[in-house]
PDB file of C-alpha atoms in Angstrom:
ATOM      1  CA  ALA O 263      16.962  -4.421  14.016  1.00 82.00           C
ATOM      2  CA  GLN O 264      16.731  -4.763  10.259  1.00 87.00           C
ATOM      3  CA  THR O 265      14.704  -2.424   8.027  1.00 93.00           C
ATOM      4  CA  VAL O 266      13.739  -2.178   4.450  1.00 96.00           C
ATOM      5  CA  THR O 267      13.059   1.040   2.701  1.00 97.00           C
ATOM      6  CA  GLN O 268      11.431   1.493  -0.598  1.00 97.00           C
ATOM      7  CA  SER O 269      11.318   5.314  -1.189  1.00 95.00           C
ATOM      8  CA  GLN O 270       9.129   5.240  -4.251  1.00 95.00           C
ATOM      9  CA  PRO O 271       5.504   4.514  -3.414  1.00 95.00           C
ATOM     10  CA  GLU O 272       4.460   4.670  -7.018  1.00 97.00           C
ATOM     11  CA  MET O 273       6.151   4.448 -10.421  1.00 97.00           C
ATOM     12  CA  SER O 274       4.904   4.504 -13.875  1.00 97.00           C
ATOM     13  CA  VAL O 275       6.621   3.197 -17.067  1.00 97.00           C
ATOM     14  CA  GLN O 276       5.726   3.096 -20.634  1.00 97.00           C
ATOM     15  CA  GLU O 277       5.084  -0.466 -22.207  1.00 97.00           C
ATOM     16  CA  ALA O 278       8.347  -1.985 -23.759  1.00 97.00           C
ATOM     17  CA  GLU O 279      10.388   0.653 -21.705  1.00 97.00           C
ATOM     18  CA  THR O 280      12.714  -0.308 -18.896  1.00 98.00           C
ATOM     19  CA  VAL O 281      12.018   0.753 -15.198  1.00 98.00           C
ATOM     20  CA  THR O 282      14.121   0.455 -12.014  1.00 98.00           C
ATOM     21  CA  LEU O 283      12.567   0.222  -8.646  1.00 98.00           C
ATOM     22  CA  SER O 284      14.896   1.201  -5.509  1.00 98.00           C
ATOM     23  CA  CYS O 285      15.421  -0.685  -2.343  1.00 98.00           C
ATOM     24  CA  THR O 286      17.779   0.140   0.535  1.00 98.00           C
ATOM     25  CA  TYR O 287      18.131  -1.965   3.643  1.00 97.00           C
ATOM     26  CA  ASP O 288      19.897  -1.749   7.164  1.00 96.00           C
ATOM     27  CA  THR O 289      21.514  -4.530   8.810  1.00 93.00           C
ATOM     28  CA  SER O 290      24.796  -5.065  10.918  1.00 91.00           C
ATOM     29  CA  GLU O 291      24.743  -8.888   9.406  1.00 89.00           C
ATOM     30  CA  SER O 292      26.971 -10.050   6.542  1.00 88.00           C
ATOM     31  CA  ASP O 293      25.002 -12.963   5.569  1.00 89.00           C
ATOM     32  CA  TYR O 294      21.563 -12.671   4.373  1.00 92.00           C
ATOM     33  CA  TYR O 295      19.005 -13.029   1.485  1.00 93.00           C
ATOM     34  CA  LEU O 296      17.211 -10.318  -0.427  1.00 95.00           C
ATOM     35  CA  PHE O 297      13.995 -10.761  -2.230  1.00 95.00           C
ATOM     36  CA  TRP O 298      11.702  -8.889  -4.738  1.00 97.00           C
ATOM     37  CA  TYR O 299       8.091  -9.966  -4.451  1.00 96.00           C
ATOM     38  CA  LYS O 300       5.191  -9.063  -6.895  1.00 97.00           C
ATOM     39  CA  GLN O 301       1.669  -8.599  -5.721  1.00 96.00           C
ATOM     40  CA  PRO O 302      -0.841  -8.154  -8.715  1.00 95.00           C
ATOM     41  CA  PRO O 303      -4.517  -7.281  -8.264  1.00 92.00           C
ATOM     42  CA  SER O 304      -5.226 -10.737  -7.390  1.00 91.00           C
ATOM     43  CA  ARG O 305      -3.478 -10.166  -4.149  1.00 92.00           C
ATOM     44  CA  GLN O 306      -1.064 -13.266  -4.507  1.00 92.00           C
ATOM     45  CA  MET O 307       2.479 -12.724  -3.510  1.00 94.00           C
ATOM     46  CA  ILE O 308       4.842 -14.017  -5.989  1.00 94.00           C
ATOM     47  CA  LEU O 309       8.646 -14.164  -5.869  1.00 94.00           C
ATOM     48  CA  VAL O 310      10.213 -12.537  -8.542  1.00 96.00           C
ATOM     49  CA  ILE O 311      13.951 -12.636  -7.793  1.00 95.00           C
ATOM     50  CA  ARG O 312      16.461 -13.826  -5.064  1.00 94.00           C
ATOM     51  CA  GLN O 313      19.791 -12.563  -4.126  1.00 95.00           C
ATOM     52  CA  GLU O 314      22.097 -14.273  -1.503  1.00 92.00           C
ATOM     53  CA  ALA O 315      24.360 -11.621  -0.159  1.00 92.00           C
ATOM     54  CA  TYR O 316      27.701 -13.761  -0.282  1.00 90.00           C
ATOM     55  CA  LYS O 317      27.239 -14.044  -4.002  1.00 89.00           C
ATOM     56  CA  GLN O 318      28.767 -10.935  -5.882  1.00 86.00           C
ATOM     57  CA  GLN O 319      26.990 -11.730  -9.298  1.00 92.00           C
ATOM     58  CA  ASN O 320      23.579  -9.869  -9.868  1.00 95.00           C
ATOM     59  CA  ALA O 321      20.720 -12.412  -9.866  1.00 93.00           C
ATOM     60  CA  THR O 322      18.802 -12.388 -13.215  1.00 94.00           C
ATOM     61  CA  GLU O 323      15.441 -13.904 -14.082  1.00 93.00           C
ATOM     62  CA  ASN O 324      14.511 -13.422 -17.678  1.00 95.00           C
ATOM     63  CA  ARG O 325      13.396  -9.597 -17.922  1.00 97.00           C
ATOM     64  CA  PHE O 326      14.026  -8.961 -14.268  1.00 97.00           C
ATOM     65  CA  SER O 327      17.465  -8.306 -12.811  1.00 97.00           C
ATOM     66  CA  VAL O 328      18.788  -6.686  -9.772  1.00 97.00           C
ATOM     67  CA  ASN O 329      21.587  -4.258  -9.016  1.00 97.00           C
ATOM     68  CA  PHE O 330      23.016  -5.474  -5.676  1.00 97.00           C
ATOM     69  CA  GLN O 331      25.472  -3.146  -4.015  1.00 96.00           C
ATOM     70  CA  LYS O 332      26.242  -4.802  -0.696  1.00 95.00           C
ATOM     71  CA  ALA O 333      28.537  -2.025   0.716  1.00 95.00           C
ATOM     72  CA  ALA O 334      25.923   0.697  -0.048  1.00 96.00           C
ATOM     73  CA  LYS O 335      23.100  -1.688   1.136  1.00 97.00           C
ATOM     74  CA  SER O 336      21.266  -1.319  -2.140  1.00 97.00           C
ATOM     75  CA  PHE O 337      19.147  -3.676  -3.892  1.00 98.00           C
ATOM     76  CA  SER O 338      17.290  -2.389  -6.984  1.00 98.00           C
ATOM     77  CA  LEU O 339      15.008  -4.114  -9.403  1.00 98.00           C
ATOM     78  CA  LYS O 340      15.249  -3.625 -13.140  1.00 98.00           C
ATOM     79  CA  ILE O 341      12.423  -4.564 -15.254  1.00 98.00           C
ATOM     80  CA  SER O 342      13.304  -4.562 -19.020  1.00 98.00           C
ATOM     81  CA  ASP O 343      10.800  -4.639 -21.892  1.00 97.00           C
ATOM     82  CA  SER O 344       7.656  -3.782 -19.554  1.00 97.00           C
ATOM     83  CA  GLN O 345       4.599  -5.602 -20.045  1.00 97.00           C
ATOM     84  CA  LEU O 346       1.018  -4.775 -19.087  1.00 97.00           C
ATOM     85  CA  GLY O 347       1.146  -7.894 -16.860  1.00 96.00           C
ATOM     86  CA  ASP O 348       4.005  -6.393 -14.927  1.00 97.00           C
ATOM     87  CA  ALA O 349       1.579  -3.872 -13.351  1.00 97.00           C
ATOM     88  CA  ALA O 350       1.420  -4.570  -9.540  1.00 97.00           C
ATOM     89  CA  MET O 351       2.934  -3.790  -6.305  1.00 97.00           C
ATOM     90  CA  TYR O 352       6.426  -4.761  -5.778  1.00 98.00           C
ATOM     91  CA  PHE O 353       8.068  -5.605  -2.397  1.00 97.00           C
ATOM     92  CA  CYS O 354      11.594  -5.618  -1.671  1.00 97.00           C
ATOM     93  CA  ALA O 355      12.419  -8.008   1.420  1.00 95.00           C
ATOM     94  CA  TYR O 356      15.259  -9.216   3.614  1.00 94.00           C
ATOM     95  CA  ARG O 357      15.851 -12.331   5.421  1.00 91.00           C
ATOM     96  CA  SER O 358      18.853 -13.212   7.831  1.00 87.00           C
ATOM     97  CA  ARG O 359      20.695 -16.314   7.120  1.00 81.00           C
ATOM     98  CA  VAL O 360      22.289 -16.033  10.685  1.00 76.00           C
ATOM     99  CA  ASN O 361      19.000 -15.818  12.886  1.00 71.00           C
ATOM    100  CA  ARG O 362      17.488 -18.951  13.693  1.00 66.00           C
ATOM    101  CA  ASP O 363      13.944 -17.245  13.593  1.00 69.00           C
ATOM    102  CA  ASP O 364      14.135 -17.103   9.662  1.00 71.00           C
ATOM    103  CA  LYS O 365      11.854 -13.893   9.823  1.00 82.00           C
ATOM    104  CA  ILE O 366      11.396 -12.114   6.508  1.00 88.00           C
ATOM    105  CA  ILE O 367      11.237  -8.253   6.680  1.00 91.00           C
ATOM    106  CA  PHE O 368       9.210  -6.311   3.953  1.00 94.00           C
ATOM    107  CA  GLY O 369       9.576  -2.824   2.596  1.00 96.00           C
ATOM    108  CA  LYS O 370       6.522  -0.847   2.193  1.00 95.00           C
ATOM    109  CA  GLY O 371       6.103  -1.334  -1.455  1.00 96.00           C
ATOM    110  CA  THR O 372       6.142   0.367  -4.699  1.00 97.00           C
ATOM    111  CA  ARG O 373       3.114   0.379  -6.947  1.00 96.00           C
ATOM    112  CA  LEU O 374       4.117   0.021 -10.703  1.00 98.00           C
ATOM    113  CA  HIS O 375       1.799   1.374 -13.360  1.00 98.00           C
ATOM    114  CA  ILE O 376       2.415   0.262 -16.905  1.00 97.00           C
ATOM    115  CA  LEU O 377       1.163   2.851 -19.711  1.00 96.00           C
ATOM    116  CA  PRO O 378       0.115   1.301 -22.924  1.00 93.00           C
TER     117      PRO O 378
ATOM    118  CA  ASN K   8      -0.325 -30.283  -3.709  1.00 71.00           C
ATOM    119  CA  ALA K   9      -2.817 -27.562  -2.690  1.00 78.00           C
ATOM    120  CA  GLY K  10      -0.016 -25.503  -1.400  1.00 92.00           C
ATOM    121  CA  VAL K  11      -0.782 -22.923   1.354  1.00 96.00           C
ATOM    122  CA  THR K  12      -4.802 -22.359   1.902  1.00 96.00           C
ATOM    123  CA  GLN K  13      -6.675 -19.938   3.925  1.00 97.00           C
ATOM    124  CA  THR K  14     -10.192 -19.603   4.915  1.00 97.00           C
ATOM    125  CA  PRO K  15     -12.241 -17.692   4.597  1.00 97.00           C
ATOM    126  CA  LYS K  16     -11.452 -15.216   1.791  1.00 95.00           C
ATOM    127  CA  PHE K  17     -13.472 -12.502   3.388  1.00 96.00           C
ATOM    128  CA  GLN K  18     -14.860 -11.898   6.571  1.00 96.00           C
ATOM    129  CA  VAL K  19     -16.897  -8.812   8.124  1.00 97.00           C
ATOM    130  CA  LEU K  20     -16.790  -8.948  12.009  1.00 97.00           C
ATOM    131  CA  LYS K  21     -18.374  -6.514  14.538  1.00 97.00           C
ATOM    132  CA  THR K  22     -16.105  -5.088  17.020  1.00 98.00           C
ATOM    133  CA  GLY K  23     -15.720  -7.339  20.122  1.00 97.00           C
ATOM    134  CA  GLN K  24     -16.395 -10.565  18.177  1.00 97.00           C
ATOM    135  CA  SER K  25     -13.973 -13.318  17.857  1.00 96.00           C
ATOM    136  CA  MET K  26     -12.896 -15.559  15.042  1.00 96.00           C
ATOM    137  CA  THR K  27     -10.255 -17.752  13.902  1.00 98.00           C
ATOM    138  CA  LEU K  28      -8.612 -17.434  10.460  1.00 98.00           C
ATOM    139  CA  GLN K  29      -7.427 -21.031   9.248  1.00 98.00           C
ATOM    140  CA  CYS K  30      -4.454 -21.846   7.545  1.00 98.00           C
ATOM    141  CA  ALA K  31      -3.249 -25.245   6.358  1.00 98.00           C
ATOM    142  CA  GLN K  32      -0.277 -26.315   4.179  1.00 97.00           C
ATOM    143  CA  ASP K  33       0.273 -29.802   2.679  1.00 95.00           C
ATOM    144  CA  MET K  34       4.166 -29.466   1.738  1.00 93.00           C
ATOM    145  CA  ASN K  35       5.338 -30.554   5.285  1.00 94.00           C
ATOM    146  CA  HIS K  36       6.979 -27.316   5.886  1.00 93.00           C
ATOM    147  CA  GLU K  37       8.316 -26.572   9.335  1.00 93.00           C
ATOM    148  CA  TYR K  38       7.986 -22.816   9.213  1.00 92.00           C
ATOM    149  CA  MET K  39       4.691 -20.998   9.104  1.00 95.00           C
ATOM    150  CA  SER K  40       3.953 -17.367   9.672  1.00 95.00           C
ATOM    151  CA  TRP K  41       1.119 -14.806   9.730  1.00 97.00           C
ATOM    152  CA  TYR K  42       1.545 -11.289   8.213  1.00 96.00           C
ATOM    153  CA  ARG K  43      -0.945  -8.451   8.063  1.00 97.00           C
ATOM    154  CA  GLN K  44      -0.977  -6.096   5.051  1.00 96.00           C
ATOM    155  CA  ASP K  45      -2.241  -2.360   5.387  1.00 94.00           C
ATOM    156  CA  PRO K  46      -2.085   0.291   2.739  1.00 86.00           C
ATOM    157  CA  GLY K  47       1.262   2.087   2.770  1.00 83.00           C
ATOM    158  CA  MET K  48       2.645  -0.308   5.434  1.00 84.00           C
ATOM    159  CA  GLY K  49       3.954  -3.531   3.575  1.00 88.00           C
ATOM    160  CA  LEU K  50       3.673  -6.822   5.182  1.00 93.00           C
ATOM    161  CA  ARG K  51       4.272  -6.947   8.807  1.00 93.00           C
ATOM    162  CA  LEU K  52       4.776 -10.175  10.953  1.00 93.00           C
ATOM    163  CA  ILE K  53       2.154 -11.267  13.523  1.00 96.00           C
ATOM    164  CA  HIS K  54       3.330 -14.608  14.648  1.00 96.00           C
ATOM    165  CA  TYR K  55       5.346 -17.285  13.331  1.00 94.00           C
ATOM    166  CA  SER K  56       6.062 -20.972  14.225  1.00 94.00           C
ATOM    167  CA  VAL K  57       9.421 -23.121  13.393  1.00 91.00           C
ATOM    168  CA  GLY K  58       7.441 -26.370  14.096  1.00 93.00           C
ATOM    169  CA  ALA K  59       4.605 -28.066  15.933  1.00 94.00           C
ATOM    170  CA  GLY K  60       4.141 -26.903  19.498  1.00 95.00           C
ATOM    171  CA  ILE K  61       6.618 -23.918  18.939  1.00 94.00           C
ATOM    172  CA  THR K  62       5.260 -20.311  18.388  1.00 96.00           C
ATOM    173  CA  ASP K  63       6.884 -16.790  18.744  1.00 94.00           C
ATOM    174  CA  GLN K  64       5.722 -13.153  18.341  1.00 94.00           C
ATOM    175  CA  GLY K  65       6.647 -11.066  15.379  1.00 92.00           C
ATOM    176  CA  GLU K  66       6.367  -7.197  14.911  1.00 90.00           C
ATOM    177  CA  VAL K  67       2.688  -6.722  15.704  1.00 94.00           C
ATOM    178  CA  PRO K  68       1.456  -9.603  17.889  1.00 96.00           C
ATOM    179  CA  ASN K  69      -1.170  -7.642  20.212  1.00 96.00           C
ATOM    180  CA  GLY K  70      -4.659  -8.890  19.790  1.00 96.00           C
ATOM    181  CA  TYR K  71      -3.873 -12.109  17.985  1.00 97.00           C
ATOM    182  CA  ASN K  72      -3.160 -15.730  19.319  1.00 97.00           C
ATOM    183  CA  VAL K  73      -1.714 -18.806  17.618  1.00 98.00           C
ATOM    184  CA  SER K  74      -1.124 -22.416  18.208  1.00 96.00           C
ATOM    185  CA  ARG K  75       0.506 -25.103  16.242  1.00 97.00           C
ATOM    186  CA  SER K  76      -0.674 -28.609  17.167  1.00 97.00           C
ATOM    187  CA  THR K  77       0.175 -30.068  13.912  1.00 97.00           C
ATOM    188  CA  THR K  78       2.629 -29.388  11.017  1.00 96.00           C
ATOM    189  CA  GLU K  79       0.076 -28.652   8.614  1.00 97.00           C
ATOM    190  CA  ASP K  80      -2.192 -26.161  10.331  1.00 98.00           C
ATOM    191  CA  PHE K  81      -1.544 -22.737  11.858  1.00 98.00           C
ATOM    192  CA  PRO K  82      -4.747 -21.010  13.005  1.00 98.00           C
ATOM    193  CA  LEU K  83      -4.809 -17.181  13.900  1.00 98.00           C
ATOM    194  CA  ARG K  84      -7.296 -16.237  16.370  1.00 98.00           C
ATOM    195  CA  LEU K  85      -8.657 -12.799  16.875  1.00 97.00           C
ATOM    196  CA  LEU K  86      -9.907 -12.516  20.543  1.00 92.00           C
ATOM    197  CA  SER K  87     -11.885  -9.486  20.611  1.00 96.00           C
ATOM    198  CA  ALA K  88     -11.979  -7.949  17.178  1.00 96.00           C
ATOM    199  CA  ALA K  89     -11.118  -4.194  16.812  1.00 97.00           C
ATOM    200  CA  PRO K  90     -11.336  -1.741  13.842  1.00 97.00           C
ATOM    201  CA  SER K  91      -7.617  -1.561  13.830  1.00 96.00           C
ATOM    202  CA  GLN K  92      -7.502  -5.123  12.849  1.00 97.00           C
ATOM    203  CA  THR K  93      -9.038  -4.519   9.577  1.00 97.00           C
ATOM    204  CA  SER K  94      -6.685  -5.650   7.099  1.00 97.00           C
ATOM    205  CA  VAL K  95      -5.624  -8.188   4.635  1.00 97.00           C
ATOM    206  CA  TYR K  96      -4.138 -11.336   6.390  1.00 98.00           C
ATOM    207  CA  PHE K  97      -1.522 -13.558   4.820  1.00 97.00           C
ATOM    208  CA  CYS K  98      -0.262 -17.012   5.870  1.00 97.00           C
ATOM    209  CA  ALA K  99       3.074 -18.290   4.678  1.00 95.00           C
ATOM    210  CA  SER K 100       5.085 -21.402   4.843  1.00 94.00           C
ATOM    211  CA  ARG K 101       8.485 -22.684   3.980  1.00 91.00           C
ATOM    212  CA  ARG K 102      11.068 -25.286   4.952  1.00 89.00           C
ATOM    213  CA  LEU K 103      13.729 -24.022   7.505  1.00 81.00           C
ATOM    214  CA  GLY K 104      17.001 -22.885   6.695  1.00 72.00           C
ATOM    215  CA  SER K 105      19.081 -22.384   3.674  1.00 59.00           C
ATOM    216  CA  SER K 106      17.465 -20.751   0.584  1.00 68.00           C
ATOM    217  CA  TYR K 107      14.080 -22.297   0.449  1.00 74.00           C
ATOM    218  CA  GLU K 108      11.348 -20.192  -0.978  1.00 83.00           C
ATOM    219  CA  GLN K 109       8.321 -18.946   0.988  1.00 89.00           C
ATOM    220  CA  TYR K 110       4.882 -19.737  -0.173  1.00 92.00           C
ATOM    221  CA  PHE K 111       2.079 -17.489   0.373  1.00 95.00           C
ATOM    222  CA  GLY K 112      -1.573 -18.268   0.833  1.00 96.00           C
ATOM    223  CA  PRO K 113      -4.366 -16.102  -1.085  1.00 95.00           C
ATOM    224  CA  GLY K 114      -4.975 -14.103   1.871  1.00 96.00           C
ATOM    225  CA  THR K 115      -8.158 -13.167   3.965  1.00 96.00           C
ATOM    226  CA  ARG K 116      -9.684  -9.603   3.765  1.00 96.00           C
ATOM    227  CA  LEU K 117     -11.052  -8.949   7.287  1.00 97.00           C
ATOM    228  CA  THR K 118     -13.365  -5.881   7.968  1.00 97.00           C
ATOM    229  CA  VAL K 119     -14.027  -5.130  11.644  1.00 97.00           C
ATOM    230  CA  THR K 120     -16.968  -2.493  11.905  1.00 97.00           C
TER     231      THR K 120
END
């Protein structure tokens, strides 16, 4: 079974600085998706960024980028120029492209604090 | 489009009571699912459905029932509520296959006393 591990329960970063959130996963599959979701205090789950395992190029969305290391099964999220609105829980997630059940497996989350 | 809607937003139950959490989507998505979110545990899959008439168990199905009679609706039933079911519940939906994005509802905070 696949697992997703986020080893940092909480992190803090100064406003305008850069922070990296860590995520590792375990799978025997070669074809899958990886995601980062943001959950602000409103509780709404928001997709931040998505990476397809067959793509070597790291995904980027504005100030958010990932460092995808397939062999190491690592998928970290870098937030540049941190803003107060980035304060939230961040979840790393995995979805197989092979299994027909289409389930998404989430890590336990990292709470990010932005210090003004 | 309203997206994914959930009712109620908040609910307090006594142990042993039953209730149904409602979930609806208007995007014609085949795939719908229910998650529960507990502190320090992330989101865990309860049940999911890949289409009307088809449901299956996720990681933590005990104490919950689901049915999918239409594409739009996917209610979650608690048959006899227990304090261990105190949690925030999220419904989600998306199109099957490929890289379609999953859409989440706003969540239901359930407290069982």
